[in-house]
PDB file of C-alpha atoms and ligand atoms in Angstrom:
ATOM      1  CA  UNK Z 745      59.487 228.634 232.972  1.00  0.00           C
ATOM      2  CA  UNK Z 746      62.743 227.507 232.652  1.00  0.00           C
ATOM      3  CA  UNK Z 747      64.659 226.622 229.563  1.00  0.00           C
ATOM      4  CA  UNK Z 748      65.557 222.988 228.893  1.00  0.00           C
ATOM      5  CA  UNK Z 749      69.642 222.244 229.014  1.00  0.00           C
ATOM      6  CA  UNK Z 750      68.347 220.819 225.487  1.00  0.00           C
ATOM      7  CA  UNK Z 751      67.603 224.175 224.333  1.00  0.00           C
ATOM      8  CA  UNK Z 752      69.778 226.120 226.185  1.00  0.00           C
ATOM      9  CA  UNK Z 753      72.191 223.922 224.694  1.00  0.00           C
ATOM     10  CA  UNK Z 754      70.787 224.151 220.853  1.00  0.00           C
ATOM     11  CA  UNK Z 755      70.120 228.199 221.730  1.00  0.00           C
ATOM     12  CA  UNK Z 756      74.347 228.553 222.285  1.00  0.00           C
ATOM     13  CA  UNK Z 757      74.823 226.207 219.415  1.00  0.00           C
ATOM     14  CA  UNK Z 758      73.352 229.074 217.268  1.00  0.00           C
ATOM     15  CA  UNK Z 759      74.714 232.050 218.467  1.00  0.00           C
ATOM     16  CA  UNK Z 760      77.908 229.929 217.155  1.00  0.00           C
ATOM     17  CA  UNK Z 761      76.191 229.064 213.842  1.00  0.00           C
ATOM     18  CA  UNK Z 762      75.131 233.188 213.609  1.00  0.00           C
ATOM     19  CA  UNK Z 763      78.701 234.606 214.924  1.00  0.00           C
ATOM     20  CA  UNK Z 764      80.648 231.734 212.447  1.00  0.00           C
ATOM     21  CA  UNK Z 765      78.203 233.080 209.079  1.00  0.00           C
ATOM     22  CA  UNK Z 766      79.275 236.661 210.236  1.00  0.00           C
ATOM     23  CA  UNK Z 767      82.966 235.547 210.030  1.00  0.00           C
ATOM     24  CA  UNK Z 768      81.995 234.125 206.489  1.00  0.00           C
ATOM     25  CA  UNK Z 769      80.680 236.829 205.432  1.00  0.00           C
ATOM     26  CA  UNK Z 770      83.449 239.337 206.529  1.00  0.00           C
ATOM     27  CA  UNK Z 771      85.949 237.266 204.856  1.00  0.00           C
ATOM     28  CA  UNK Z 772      83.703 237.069 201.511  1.00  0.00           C
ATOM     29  CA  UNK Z 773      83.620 240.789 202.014  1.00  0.00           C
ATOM     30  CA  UNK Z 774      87.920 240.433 202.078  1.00  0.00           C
ATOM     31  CA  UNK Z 775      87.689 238.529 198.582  1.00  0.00           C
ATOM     32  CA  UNK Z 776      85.993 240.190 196.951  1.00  0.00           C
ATOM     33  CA  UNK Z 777      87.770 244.049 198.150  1.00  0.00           C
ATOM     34  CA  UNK Z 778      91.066 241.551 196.306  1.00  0.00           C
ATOM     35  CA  UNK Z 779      88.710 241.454 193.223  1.00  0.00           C
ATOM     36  CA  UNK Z 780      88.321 244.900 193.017  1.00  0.00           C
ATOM     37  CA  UNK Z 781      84.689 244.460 193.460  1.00  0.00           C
ATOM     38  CA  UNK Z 782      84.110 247.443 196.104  1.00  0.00           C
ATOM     39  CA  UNK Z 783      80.109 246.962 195.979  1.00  0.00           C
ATOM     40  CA  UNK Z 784      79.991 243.471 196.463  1.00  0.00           C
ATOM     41  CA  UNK Z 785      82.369 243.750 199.184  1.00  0.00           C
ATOM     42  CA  UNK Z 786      80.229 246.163 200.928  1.00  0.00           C
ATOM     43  CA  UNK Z 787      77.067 243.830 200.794  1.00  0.00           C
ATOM     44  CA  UNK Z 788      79.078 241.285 202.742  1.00  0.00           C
ATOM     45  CA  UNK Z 789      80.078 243.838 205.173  1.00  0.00           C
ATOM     46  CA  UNK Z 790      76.263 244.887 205.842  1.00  0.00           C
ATOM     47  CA  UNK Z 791      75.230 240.718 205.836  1.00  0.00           C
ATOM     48  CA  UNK Z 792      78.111 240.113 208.288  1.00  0.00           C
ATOM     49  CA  UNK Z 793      76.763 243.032 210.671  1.00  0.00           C
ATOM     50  CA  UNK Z 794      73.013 241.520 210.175  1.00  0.00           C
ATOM     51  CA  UNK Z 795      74.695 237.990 211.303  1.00  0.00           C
ATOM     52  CA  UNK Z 796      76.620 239.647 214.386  1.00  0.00           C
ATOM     53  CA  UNK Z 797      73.055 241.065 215.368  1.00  0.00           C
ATOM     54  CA  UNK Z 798      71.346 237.544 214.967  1.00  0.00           C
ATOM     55  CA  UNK Z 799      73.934 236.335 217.262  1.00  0.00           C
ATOM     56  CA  UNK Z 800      73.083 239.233 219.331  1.00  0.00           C
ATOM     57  CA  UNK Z 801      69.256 238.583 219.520  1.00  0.00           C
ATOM     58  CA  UNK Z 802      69.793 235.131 220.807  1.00  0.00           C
ATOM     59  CA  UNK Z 803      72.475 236.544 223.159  1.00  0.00           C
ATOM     60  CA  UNK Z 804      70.067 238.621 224.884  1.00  0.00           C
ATOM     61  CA  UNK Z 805      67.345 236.023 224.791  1.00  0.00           C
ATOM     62  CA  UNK Z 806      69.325 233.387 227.166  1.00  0.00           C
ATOM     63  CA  UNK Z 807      70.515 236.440 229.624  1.00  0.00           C
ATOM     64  CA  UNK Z 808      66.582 237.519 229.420  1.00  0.00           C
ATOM     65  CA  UNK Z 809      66.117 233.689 230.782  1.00  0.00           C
ATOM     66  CA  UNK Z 810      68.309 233.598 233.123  1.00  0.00           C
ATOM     67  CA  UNK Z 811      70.384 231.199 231.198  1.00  0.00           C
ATOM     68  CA  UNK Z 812      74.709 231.194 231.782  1.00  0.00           C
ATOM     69  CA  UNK Z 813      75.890 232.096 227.812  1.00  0.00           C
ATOM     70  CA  UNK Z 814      78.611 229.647 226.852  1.00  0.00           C
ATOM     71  CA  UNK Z 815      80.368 230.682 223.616  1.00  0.00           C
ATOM     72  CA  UNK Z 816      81.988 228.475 221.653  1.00  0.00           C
ATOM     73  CA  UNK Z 817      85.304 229.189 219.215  1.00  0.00           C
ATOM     74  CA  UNK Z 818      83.923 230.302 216.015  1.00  0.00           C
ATOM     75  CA  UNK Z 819      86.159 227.947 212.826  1.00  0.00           C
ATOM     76  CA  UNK Z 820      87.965 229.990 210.546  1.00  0.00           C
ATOM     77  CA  UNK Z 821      86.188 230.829 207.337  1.00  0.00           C
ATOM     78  CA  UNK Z 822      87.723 230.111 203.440  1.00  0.00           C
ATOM     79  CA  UNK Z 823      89.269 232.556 202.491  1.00  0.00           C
ATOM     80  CA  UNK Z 824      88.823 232.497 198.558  1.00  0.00           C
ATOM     81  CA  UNK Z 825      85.500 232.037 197.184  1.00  0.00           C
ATOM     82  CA  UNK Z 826      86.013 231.028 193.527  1.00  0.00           C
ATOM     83  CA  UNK Z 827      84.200 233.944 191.790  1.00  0.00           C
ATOM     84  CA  UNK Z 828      81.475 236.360 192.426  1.00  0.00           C
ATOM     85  CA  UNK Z 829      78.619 233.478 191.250  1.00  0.00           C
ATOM     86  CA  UNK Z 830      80.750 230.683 192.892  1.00  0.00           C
ATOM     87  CA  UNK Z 831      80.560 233.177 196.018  1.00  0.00           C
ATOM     88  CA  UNK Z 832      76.807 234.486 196.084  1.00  0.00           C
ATOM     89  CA  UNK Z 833      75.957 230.351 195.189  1.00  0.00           C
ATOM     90  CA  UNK Z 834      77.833 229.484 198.814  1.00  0.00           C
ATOM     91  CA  UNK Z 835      75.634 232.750 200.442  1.00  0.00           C
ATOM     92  CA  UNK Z 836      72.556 230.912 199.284  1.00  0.00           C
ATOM     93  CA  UNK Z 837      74.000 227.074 200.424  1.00  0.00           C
ATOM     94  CA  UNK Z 838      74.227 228.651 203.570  1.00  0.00           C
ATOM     95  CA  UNK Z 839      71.340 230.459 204.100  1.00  0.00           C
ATOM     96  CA  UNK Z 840      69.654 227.288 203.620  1.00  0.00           C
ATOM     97  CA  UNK Z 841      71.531 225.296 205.810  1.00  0.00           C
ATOM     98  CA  UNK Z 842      70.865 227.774 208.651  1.00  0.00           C
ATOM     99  CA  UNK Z 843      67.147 227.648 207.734  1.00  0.00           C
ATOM    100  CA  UNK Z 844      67.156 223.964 208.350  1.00  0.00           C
ATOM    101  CA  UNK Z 845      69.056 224.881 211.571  1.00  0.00           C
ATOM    102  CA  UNK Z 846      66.330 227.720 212.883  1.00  0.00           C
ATOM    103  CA  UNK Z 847      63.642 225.488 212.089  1.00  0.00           C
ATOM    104  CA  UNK Z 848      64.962 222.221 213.734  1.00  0.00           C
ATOM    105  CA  UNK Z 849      65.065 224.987 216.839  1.00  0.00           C
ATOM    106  CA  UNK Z 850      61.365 225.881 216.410  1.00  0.00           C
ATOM    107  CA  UNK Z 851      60.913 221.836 216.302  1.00  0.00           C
ATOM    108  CA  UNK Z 852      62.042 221.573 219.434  1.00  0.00           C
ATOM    109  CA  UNK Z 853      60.062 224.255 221.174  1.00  0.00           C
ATOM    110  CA  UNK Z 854      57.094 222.986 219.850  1.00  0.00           C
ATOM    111  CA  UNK Z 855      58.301 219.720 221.074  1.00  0.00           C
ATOM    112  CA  UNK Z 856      58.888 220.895 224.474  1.00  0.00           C
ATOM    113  CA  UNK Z 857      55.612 223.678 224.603  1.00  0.00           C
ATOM    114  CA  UNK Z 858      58.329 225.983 224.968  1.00  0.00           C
ATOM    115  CA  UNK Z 859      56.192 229.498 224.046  1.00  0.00           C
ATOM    116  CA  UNK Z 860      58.350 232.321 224.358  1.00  0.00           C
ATOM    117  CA  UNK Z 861      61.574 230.446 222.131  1.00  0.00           C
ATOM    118  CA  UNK Z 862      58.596 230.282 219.559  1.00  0.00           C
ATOM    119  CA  UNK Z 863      57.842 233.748 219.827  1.00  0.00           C
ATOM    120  CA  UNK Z 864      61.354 234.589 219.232  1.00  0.00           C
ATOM    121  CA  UNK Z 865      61.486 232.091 216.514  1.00  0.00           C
ATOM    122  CA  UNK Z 866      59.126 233.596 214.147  1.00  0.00           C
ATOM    123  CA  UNK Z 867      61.054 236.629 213.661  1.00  0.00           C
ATOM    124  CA  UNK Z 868      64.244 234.157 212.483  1.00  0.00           C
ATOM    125  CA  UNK Z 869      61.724 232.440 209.761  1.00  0.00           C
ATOM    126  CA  UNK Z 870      60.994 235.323 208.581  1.00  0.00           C
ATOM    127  CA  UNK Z 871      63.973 236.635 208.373  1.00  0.00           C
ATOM    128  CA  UNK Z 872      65.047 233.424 206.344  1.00  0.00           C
ATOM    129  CA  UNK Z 873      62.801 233.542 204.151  1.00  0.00           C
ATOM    130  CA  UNK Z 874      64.190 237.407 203.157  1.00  0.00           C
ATOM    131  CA  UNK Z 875      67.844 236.333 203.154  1.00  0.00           C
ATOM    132  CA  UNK Z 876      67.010 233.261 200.979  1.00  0.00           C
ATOM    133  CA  UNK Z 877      64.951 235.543 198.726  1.00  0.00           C
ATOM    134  CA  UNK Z 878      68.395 238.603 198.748  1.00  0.00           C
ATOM    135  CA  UNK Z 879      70.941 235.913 198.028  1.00  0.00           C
ATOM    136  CA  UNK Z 880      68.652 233.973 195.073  1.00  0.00           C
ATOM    137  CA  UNK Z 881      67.782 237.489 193.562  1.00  0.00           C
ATOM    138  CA  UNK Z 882      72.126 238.364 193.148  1.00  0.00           C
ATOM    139  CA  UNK Z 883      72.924 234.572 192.130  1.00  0.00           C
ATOM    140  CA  UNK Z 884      70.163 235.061 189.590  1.00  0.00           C
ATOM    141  CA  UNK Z 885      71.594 238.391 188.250  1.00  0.00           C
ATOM    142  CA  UNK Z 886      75.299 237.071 188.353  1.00  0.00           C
ATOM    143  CA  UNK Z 887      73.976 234.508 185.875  1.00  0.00           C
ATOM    144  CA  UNK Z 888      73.096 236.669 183.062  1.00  0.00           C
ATOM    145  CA  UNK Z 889      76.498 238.394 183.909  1.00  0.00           C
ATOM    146  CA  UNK Z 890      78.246 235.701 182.217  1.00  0.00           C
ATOM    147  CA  UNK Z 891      81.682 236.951 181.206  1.00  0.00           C
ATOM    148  CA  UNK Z 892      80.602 240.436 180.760  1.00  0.00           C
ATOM    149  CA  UNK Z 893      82.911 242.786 182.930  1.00  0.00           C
ATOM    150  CA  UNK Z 894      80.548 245.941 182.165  1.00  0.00           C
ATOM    151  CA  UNK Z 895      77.873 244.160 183.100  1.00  0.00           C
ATOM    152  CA  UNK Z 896      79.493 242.665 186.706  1.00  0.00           C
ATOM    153  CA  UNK Z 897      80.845 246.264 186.986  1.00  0.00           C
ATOM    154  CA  UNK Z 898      76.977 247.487 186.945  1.00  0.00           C
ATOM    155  CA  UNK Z 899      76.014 244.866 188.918  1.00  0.00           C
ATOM    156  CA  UNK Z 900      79.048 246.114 191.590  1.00  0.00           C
ATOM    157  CA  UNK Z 901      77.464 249.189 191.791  1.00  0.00           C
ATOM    158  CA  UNK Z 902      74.084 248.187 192.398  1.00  0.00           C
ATOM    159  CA  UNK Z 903      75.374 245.963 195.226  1.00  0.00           C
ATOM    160  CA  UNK Z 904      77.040 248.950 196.912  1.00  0.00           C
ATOM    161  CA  UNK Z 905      73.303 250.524 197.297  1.00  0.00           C
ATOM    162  CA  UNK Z 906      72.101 247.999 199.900  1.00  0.00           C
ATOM    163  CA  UNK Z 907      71.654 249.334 203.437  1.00  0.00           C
TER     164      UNK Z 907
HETATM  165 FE1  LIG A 918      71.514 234.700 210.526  1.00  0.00          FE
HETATM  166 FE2  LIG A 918      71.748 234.810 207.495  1.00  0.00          FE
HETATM  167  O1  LIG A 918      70.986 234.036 208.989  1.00  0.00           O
END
């Protein structure tokens, strides 16, 4: 079964919406490398490579159905964030903004019976729900950082774990 133009056309739309939160990420990862924040920095590195991929997995899925890929110019990110809780707040907006976007997606397939789009689907909502869950957890912790460097300097470290 062919995909609809509809959702060929919302599938592309999204590999721009995953490719442009990539670029955010990279140039949060920028900021905060200027705020001597190496650890943070590296956590936007690893959620811009994770966007790139999601990109990637939607990618594959047109060529899979035979669709032409059409990409689309990806708009320049901000380049200064604010501070490390303004920054982590604007991962979380996000996040939620491109859960609204995956699940107006899986709308339409349901809409149009479109079965293997939902297939692919589910692994996005899931995936959601985790990066919803990563950036709350950090905005949470940034909170009781207040104006504490020793304690956003622990916090830096912790972020450099993440894999
Ligand atoms: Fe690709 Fe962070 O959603």
């Amino acid at each position: 079964m062919m995909l609809s133009q509809t959702m060929q056309d919302a599938i592309n739309q999204q590999i721009n919406k995953e490719m442009y939160s990539s670029y955010v990420y990279l140039s949060m990862a920028a900021y905060f490398e200027a705020q001597n924040l190496p650890g943070a920095a590296q956590w936007m590195r690893k959620q811009s490579a994770e966007e790139t991929e999601h990109g990637m997995k939607f990618f594959e899925f047109l060529i899979e159905r035979g669709v032409r890929v059409g990409l689309q110019a990806i708009d320049q990110p901000p380049t200064d964030f604010g501070s490390p809780l303004l920054a982590f707040q604007e991962v979380l907006a996000h996040e939620q903004k491109v859960t609204k976007s995956i699940h107006d997606l899986y709308a339409l397939a349901v809409k149009e019976a479109d079965y293997p789009t939902q297939v692919l689907l589910h692994w996005f909502i899931n995936e959601q729900v985790e990066e919803e869950k990563n950036a709350s957890s950090v905005v949470e912790q940034l909170k009781m950082v207040g104006d504490s460097p020793a304690a956003l300097f622990m916090i830096d470290r912790q972020l450099a774990a993440r894999t």
